[in-house]
PDB file of C-alpha atoms in Angstrom:
ATOM      1  CA  MET A 508     -91.953  27.100 105.457  1.00 76.00           C
ATOM      2  CA  ALA A 509     -92.060  29.392 108.703  1.00 80.00           C
ATOM      3  CA  GLY A 510     -92.695  26.323 110.498  1.00 81.00           C
ATOM      4  CA  ILE A 511     -88.864  24.368 109.382  1.00 82.00           C
ATOM      5  CA  TRP A 512     -87.421  28.058 109.830  1.00 84.00           C
ATOM      6  CA  VAL A 513     -88.886  27.829 113.883  1.00 81.00           C
ATOM      7  CA  LEU A 514     -87.620  24.125 114.292  1.00 80.00           C
ATOM      8  CA  LEU A 515     -84.322  24.655 112.431  1.00 79.00           C
ATOM      9  CA  GLY A 516     -83.883  28.002 115.080  1.00 82.00           C
ATOM     10  CA  THR A 517     -85.122  25.842 117.992  1.00 86.00           C
ATOM     11  CA  LEU A 518     -82.414  23.261 117.028  1.00 83.00           C
ATOM     12  CA  VAL A 519     -79.840  25.697 116.978  1.00 84.00           C
ATOM     13  CA  VAL A 520     -80.510  27.216 120.182  1.00 84.00           C
ATOM     14  CA  ALA A 521     -81.071  23.589 122.230  1.00 83.00           C
ATOM     15  CA  THR A 522     -77.757  22.763 120.620  1.00 84.00           C
ATOM     16  CA  ALA A 523     -75.850  25.566 121.743  1.00 79.00           C
ATOM     17  CA  ALA A 524     -77.685  25.465 125.370  1.00 76.00           C
ATOM     18  CA  GLY A 525     -76.294  21.783 125.188  1.00 75.00           C
ATOM     19  CA  LEU A 526     -72.654  22.644 124.504  1.00 73.00           C
ATOM     20  CA  VAL A 527     -72.528  25.280 127.058  1.00 72.00           C
ATOM     21  CA  LEU A 528     -74.095  22.951 129.978  1.00 67.00           C
ATOM     22  CA  GLN A 529     -71.711  20.287 128.926  1.00 67.00           C
ATOM     23  CA  ARG A 530     -68.613  22.409 128.946  1.00 67.00           C
ATOM     24  CA  ARG A 531     -69.625  23.708 132.079  1.00 65.00           C
ATOM     25  CA  ASN A 532     -70.233  20.170 133.824  1.00 69.00           C
ATOM     26  CA  GLY A 533     -67.235  19.216 136.102  1.00 67.00           C
ATOM     27  CA  ARG A 534     -65.505  22.540 135.816  1.00 69.00           C
ATOM     28  CA  ILE A 535     -63.472  23.687 139.093  1.00 71.00           C
ATOM     29  CA  LYS A 536     -64.126  26.917 140.547  1.00 67.00           C
ATOM     30  CA  ALA A 537     -61.892  28.208 143.191  1.00 66.00           C
ATOM     31  CA  ALA A 538     -63.535  29.907 146.062  1.00 66.00           C
ATOM     32  CA  LYS A 539     -63.636  33.459 146.467  1.00 63.00           C
ATOM     33  CA  PRO A 540     -61.278  35.094 149.151  1.00 61.00           C
ATOM     34  CA  VAL A 541     -63.521  36.330 152.168  1.00 54.00           C
ATOM     35  CA  THR A 542     -62.838  38.489 155.106  1.00 49.00           C
ATOM     36  CA  VAL A 543     -65.812  37.472 157.069  1.00 51.00           C
ATOM     37  CA  ARG A 544     -66.980  33.665 156.232  1.00 59.00           C
ATOM     38  CA  PRO A 545     -70.629  32.854 156.950  1.00 68.00           C
ATOM     39  CA  GLU A 546     -71.128  30.002 159.518  1.00 84.00           C
ATOM     40  CA  LEU A 547     -71.624  26.584 157.620  1.00 89.00           C
ATOM     41  CA  PRO A 548     -74.736  24.921 158.224  1.00 92.00           C
ATOM     42  CA  GLN A 549     -74.760  22.221 160.911  1.00 92.00           C
ATOM     43  CA  PRO A 550     -74.641  19.172 158.778  1.00 92.00           C
ATOM     44  CA  VAL A 551     -71.580  20.708 157.238  1.00 92.00           C
ATOM     45  CA  ALA A 552     -69.661  21.574 160.276  1.00 91.00           C
ATOM     46  CA  GLU A 553     -70.334  18.061 161.462  1.00 92.00           C
ATOM     47  CA  ALA A 554     -68.703  16.585 158.695  1.00 90.00           C
ATOM     48  CA  LEU A 555     -65.675  18.443 158.749  1.00 91.00           C
ATOM     49  CA  ASP A 556     -62.614  16.298 159.697  1.00 88.00           C
ATOM     50  CA  PRO A 557     -59.986  18.403 161.806  1.00 89.00           C
ATOM     51  CA  GLY A 558     -57.392  15.754 161.136  1.00 89.00           C
ATOM     52  CA  ALA A 559     -57.996  15.922 157.169  1.00 91.00           C
ATOM     53  CA  PRO A 560     -56.300  18.683 155.345  1.00 94.00           C
ATOM     54  CA  VAL A 561     -59.050  18.555 152.936  1.00 95.00           C
ATOM     55  CA  THR A 562     -63.037  17.237 153.405  1.00 96.00           C
ATOM     56  CA  LEU A 563     -64.833  17.076 149.868  1.00 96.00           C
ATOM     57  CA  VAL A 564     -68.750  17.300 150.836  1.00 96.00           C
ATOM     58  CA  GLN A 565     -70.809  16.583 148.103  1.00 96.00           C
ATOM     59  CA  ILE A 566     -74.281  17.903 147.651  1.00 96.00           C
ATOM     60  CA  SER A 567     -76.546  15.420 146.621  1.00 96.00           C
ATOM     61  CA  THR A 568     -80.392  14.471 146.421  1.00 94.00           C
ATOM     62  CA  THR A 569     -82.011  10.890 146.486  1.00 92.00           C
ATOM     63  CA  PHE A 570     -82.871  10.540 142.976  1.00 91.00           C
ATOM     64  CA  CYS A 571     -79.880  12.150 141.365  1.00 92.00           C
ATOM     65  CA  ALA A 572     -78.311   9.687 138.895  1.00 93.00           C
ATOM     66  CA  PRO A 573     -75.152  11.739 138.591  1.00 94.00           C
ATOM     67  CA  CYS A 574     -74.511  11.818 142.396  1.00 94.00           C
ATOM     68  CA  ARG A 575     -74.334   8.285 142.321  1.00 95.00           C
ATOM     69  CA  GLN A 576     -71.561   8.509 139.967  1.00 95.00           C
ATOM     70  CA  THR A 577     -70.089  11.039 141.777  1.00 95.00           C
ATOM     71  CA  ARG A 578     -69.914   9.374 144.840  1.00 96.00           C
ATOM     72  CA  ALA A 579     -68.324   6.629 143.623  1.00 96.00           C
ATOM     73  CA  LEU A 580     -65.337   8.657 141.956  1.00 96.00           C
ATOM     74  CA  LEU A 581     -65.149  10.538 145.202  1.00 96.00           C
ATOM     75  CA  SER A 582     -65.036   7.564 147.582  1.00 96.00           C
ATOM     76  CA  HIS A 583     -62.334   6.137 145.531  1.00 96.00           C
ATOM     77  CA  LEU A 584     -60.021   9.213 145.451  1.00 95.00           C
ATOM     78  CA  ALA A 585     -60.492   9.611 149.298  1.00 94.00           C
ATOM     79  CA  ASP A 586     -59.591   6.142 149.877  1.00 95.00           C
ATOM     80  CA  ARG A 587     -56.326   6.271 148.075  1.00 94.00           C
ATOM     81  CA  THR A 588     -55.373   9.734 148.513  1.00 92.00           C
ATOM     82  CA  ASP A 589     -53.835  10.644 152.364  1.00 91.00           C
ATOM     83  CA  GLY A 590     -55.405  13.451 153.771  1.00 92.00           C
ATOM     84  CA  LEU A 591     -58.850  13.609 151.414  1.00 94.00           C
ATOM     85  CA  ARG A 592     -62.041  12.616 153.214  1.00 95.00           C
ATOM     86  CA  HIS A 593     -65.205  12.326 151.615  1.00 96.00           C
ATOM     87  CA  VAL A 594     -68.938  13.074 152.806  1.00 96.00           C
ATOM     88  CA  ASP A 595     -71.990  12.574 151.165  1.00 95.00           C
ATOM     89  CA  LEU A 596     -74.734  14.860 152.557  1.00 94.00           C
ATOM     90  CA  ASP A 597     -77.991  13.978 151.145  1.00 94.00           C
ATOM     91  CA  VAL A 598     -80.308  17.720 150.984  1.00 94.00           C
ATOM     92  CA  THR A 599     -83.340  16.215 150.025  1.00 93.00           C
ATOM     93  CA  ASN A 600     -85.228  16.755 153.346  1.00 93.00           C
ATOM     94  CA  GLN A 601     -83.147  19.727 154.074  1.00 93.00           C
ATOM     95  CA  PRO A 602     -82.986  22.133 151.162  1.00 92.00           C
ATOM     96  CA  GLU A 603     -82.311  24.616 153.430  1.00 94.00           C
ATOM     97  CA  VAL A 604     -78.812  23.564 153.742  1.00 93.00           C
ATOM     98  CA  ALA A 605     -78.189  23.645 149.872  1.00 92.00           C
ATOM     99  CA  GLN A 606     -79.383  27.277 149.959  1.00 93.00           C
ATOM    100  CA  ARG A 607     -77.534  28.443 152.717  1.00 92.00           C
ATOM    101  CA  LEU A 608     -74.476  26.970 150.566  1.00 91.00           C
ATOM    102  CA  GLY A 609     -75.453  28.285 147.553  1.00 91.00           C
ATOM    103  CA  VAL A 610     -76.046  25.185 145.629  1.00 92.00           C
ATOM    104  CA  LEU A 611     -78.230  25.247 142.714  1.00 90.00           C
ATOM    105  CA  ARG A 612     -77.689  21.555 141.336  1.00 91.00           C
ATOM    106  CA  THR A 613     -76.609  18.185 142.542  1.00 92.00           C
ATOM    107  CA  PRO A 614     -74.272  16.885 142.514  1.00 94.00           C
ATOM    108  CA  THR A 615     -72.196  19.897 143.780  1.00 95.00           C
ATOM    109  CA  THR A 616     -68.962  18.920 145.958  1.00 95.00           C
ATOM    110  CA  LEU A 617     -67.474  21.516 147.906  1.00 95.00           C
ATOM    111  CA  ALA A 618     -63.783  21.267 149.113  1.00 95.00           C
ATOM    112  CA  TYR A 619     -63.369  22.543 152.867  1.00 94.00           C
ATOM    113  CA  ALA A 620     -60.146  23.279 155.080  1.00 92.00           C
ATOM    114  CA  PRO A 621     -60.275  21.751 158.551  1.00 91.00           C
ATOM    115  CA  ASP A 622     -61.177  25.278 159.706  1.00 90.00           C
ATOM    116  CA  GLY A 623     -64.230  25.616 157.613  1.00 91.00           C
ATOM    117  CA  ARG A 624     -62.737  27.545 154.642  1.00 90.00           C
ATOM    118  CA  GLU A 625     -64.273  26.985 151.538  1.00 92.00           C
ATOM    119  CA  LEU A 626     -61.146  25.821 149.069  1.00 93.00           C
ATOM    120  CA  LEU A 627     -63.140  25.067 145.520  1.00 93.00           C
ATOM    121  CA  ARG A 628     -66.605  24.010 144.693  1.00 93.00           C
ATOM    122  CA  ILE A 629     -67.495  21.794 141.473  1.00 93.00           C
ATOM    123  CA  GLY A 630     -70.766  21.751 139.598  1.00 92.00           C
ATOM    124  CA  GLY A 631     -71.877  18.139 138.423  1.00 92.00           C
ATOM    125  CA  ILE A 632     -69.449  15.119 138.056  1.00 93.00           C
ATOM    126  CA  PRO A 633     -65.791  16.151 138.671  1.00 92.00           C
ATOM    127  CA  LYS A 634     -62.987  14.696 136.670  1.00 91.00           C
ATOM    128  CA  GLY A 635     -60.731  12.911 139.172  1.00 90.00           C
ATOM    129  CA  PRO A 636     -57.169  14.187 137.781  1.00 91.00           C
ATOM    130  CA  ASP A 637     -58.255  17.831 137.539  1.00 92.00           C
ATOM    131  CA  LEU A 638     -59.586  17.579 141.383  1.00 93.00           C
ATOM    132  CA  LEU A 639     -56.500  16.069 142.771  1.00 92.00           C
ATOM    133  CA  GLU A 640     -54.274  18.381 140.926  1.00 92.00           C
ATOM    134  CA  ALA A 641     -56.545  21.157 142.107  1.00 92.00           C
ATOM    135  CA  LEU A 642     -56.086  20.454 145.548  1.00 92.00           C
ATOM    136  CA  ALA A 643     -52.439  19.124 145.739  1.00 91.00           C
ATOM    137  CA  PRO A 644     -50.845  22.489 147.436  1.00 91.00           C
ATOM    138  CA  HIS A 645     -53.752  21.469 150.085  1.00 89.00           C
ATOM    139  CA  LEU A 646     -52.645  17.852 150.162  1.00 87.00           C
ATOM    140  CA  LYS A 647     -48.986  18.600 149.701  1.00 76.00           C
ATOM    141  CA  LEU A 648     -49.177  16.356 146.796  1.00 61.00           C
ATOM    142  CA  SER A 649     -46.792  16.800 143.754  1.00 49.00           C
ATOM    143  CA  ALA A 650     -49.102  18.086 140.885  1.00 47.00           C
TER     144      ALA A 650
END
């Protein structure tokens, strides 16, 4: 009888954890204002386009299946949105880049202004309409 209760308790905890993780996936978090901006890692600084109001830097790894889905979504958004650029940065062989950016999971998408200021970040697969709505003030779009 005790084994059934242990199994039932495990199922409840696992279900709750799954629901929490699912709810957090793709949620947009606005960057916190900082007085002193840390220096960006070189691969990220090189990826920024001074001519684009927003550069989306996707942090990926080689064997990440959601990263491929995110890459397709962000490339499509960048192709059809003026002023939006997308760069996919594979950090499989350079984990120090992810560590310096405070990225704990892939895919993570970071939106940067041309001056290197972080505008927002998204853990997991972004939701296209929500992302465009959050970026609208930076892209001069109507939300």
